[in-house]
Amino acid sequence: MMSKTGTFVKDLYCPRCDNRQSCDDAATLCPCGSPLLVDYDYSAAAAELTIESLSPSTGSMWKYAPLLPVRDESNIVSLGEGGTPLLKSVSIGKELGLPELYFKDESSNPTGSFKARGLSAAISKARELGIRKVTIPTAGNAGSAVAAYAARAGLDALVIMPKDVPEAFLIDADYHGAEIELVDGTIKDCGIRAAERAQQEGWFSLATLKEPYRIEGKKTMGYELAAEFDYSLPDVIIYPTGGGTGLIGMWKAFDEMEKLGWIGGKRPRMVSVQAEGCAPIARAFASGSEYAEEWENPSTVAAGLRVPSAVGDFLMLRAIRESRGTAVAVSDDALMRDCRVLARLEGIFAAPEGGASLACLRQLLDSGFVKPHERVVVFVTGSGYKYLDVLKDGN
Ligand SMILES: *Cc1c(COP(=O)(O)O)cnc(C)c1O
């Protein structure tokens, strides 16, 4: 007999039209075009599950298995993702006059970024649903993660990336045995190719928010933050945003924890940071729109932020607005400079996206959005080691 995870998973729901769907068949988007999200039986979970009952011996994000979608333990595909350090600033906080500054350092995840969380969840669920071949359109890190987790799960993987991605992403996907297709374009063009090849060759696409389970892995960042602050959430979270799964996922986690009775109603202000060369969410936030228009000719060294349009745009904008947060764009010069500052003053060798978070914090202090007494978490979403070809030319 297979051993059960004890999950409280119920089904899938559409956050736009409230349509429901089983989570025991392979799911993509809702027929209305919106991403689907996973629903759990929160009242049963609130009655039976306590913070203390979560497996203390599990260091990975699977500690939260009762609140993740996989039913049988044997389907979990893990490389030890999650459980990343929350590092209190030793220097930058002092310099900025912000004593309560923290870095959530996701660079220590398997495959070098927080994409590992989402893809551990999605590939585990794919295995549970009997899916044999998975594809992903990616700006880099998601491709590394799909390749590694598919290798571990014994699934075939097809990674579709822009031809100008940093070299590390090509090398590791290749070593993991993934088929690689390079596209002359952005992640959006890769998405079109992935959809074509899914249709023609039967690949299952794990494109951001086009399947409902990656976000479940990413939401564990919200659970971890709450635990790290003893179930009182920080005032501000700064998050470098591409497709937005992390932002939407953490927002969902906070709601879930309130339903479980683990936290109260207080929420952090959620801040989305993007690059000036590709800032569809920052632009839509500023103009008050519910959806984000596609960004023409996107360009930035922070590959994970070169996402010109996102199916989850309205969910990101909703979370940012409900939280009374904001969305900001920073220049490539500023984010590269702050990559070096993170490395030199904090010992954190960050991906450019992490530099963007710190550059954003400077802007928010200047504008008065962040106050010196506030507790702020800056996300370092990936490792600089994946971007050596970009960083070696940096200022
Ligand atoms: C993918 C990626 C992002 C953007 O993450 P989303 O959750 O898709 O918005 C940020 N930083 C790094 C390093 C990434 O790989």
mmCIF file of C-alpha atoms in Angstrom, residues 19 24 35 68 131 170 368 376:
data_model
loop_
_atom_site.group_PDB
_atom_site.id
_atom_site.type_symbol
_atom_site.label_atom_id
_atom_site.label_comp_id
_atom_site.label_asym_id
_atom_site.label_seq_id
_atom_site.Cartn_x
_atom_site.Cartn_y
_atom_site.Cartn_z
ATOM 1 C CA ASN A 19 -15.875 27.246 -12.251
ATOM 2 C CA ASP A 24 -7.440 14.083 -10.408
ATOM 3 C CA PRO A 35 -5.412 30.143 -14.335
ATOM 4 C CA LEU A 68 0.140 20.542 -1.097
ATOM 5 C CA ILE A 131 1.809 12.248 -17.319
ATOM 6 C CA LEU A 170 21.768 25.259 -21.692
ATOM 7 C CA GLY A 368 8.767 57.205 1.672
ATOM 8 C CA VAL A 376 11.107 44.334 5.163
#
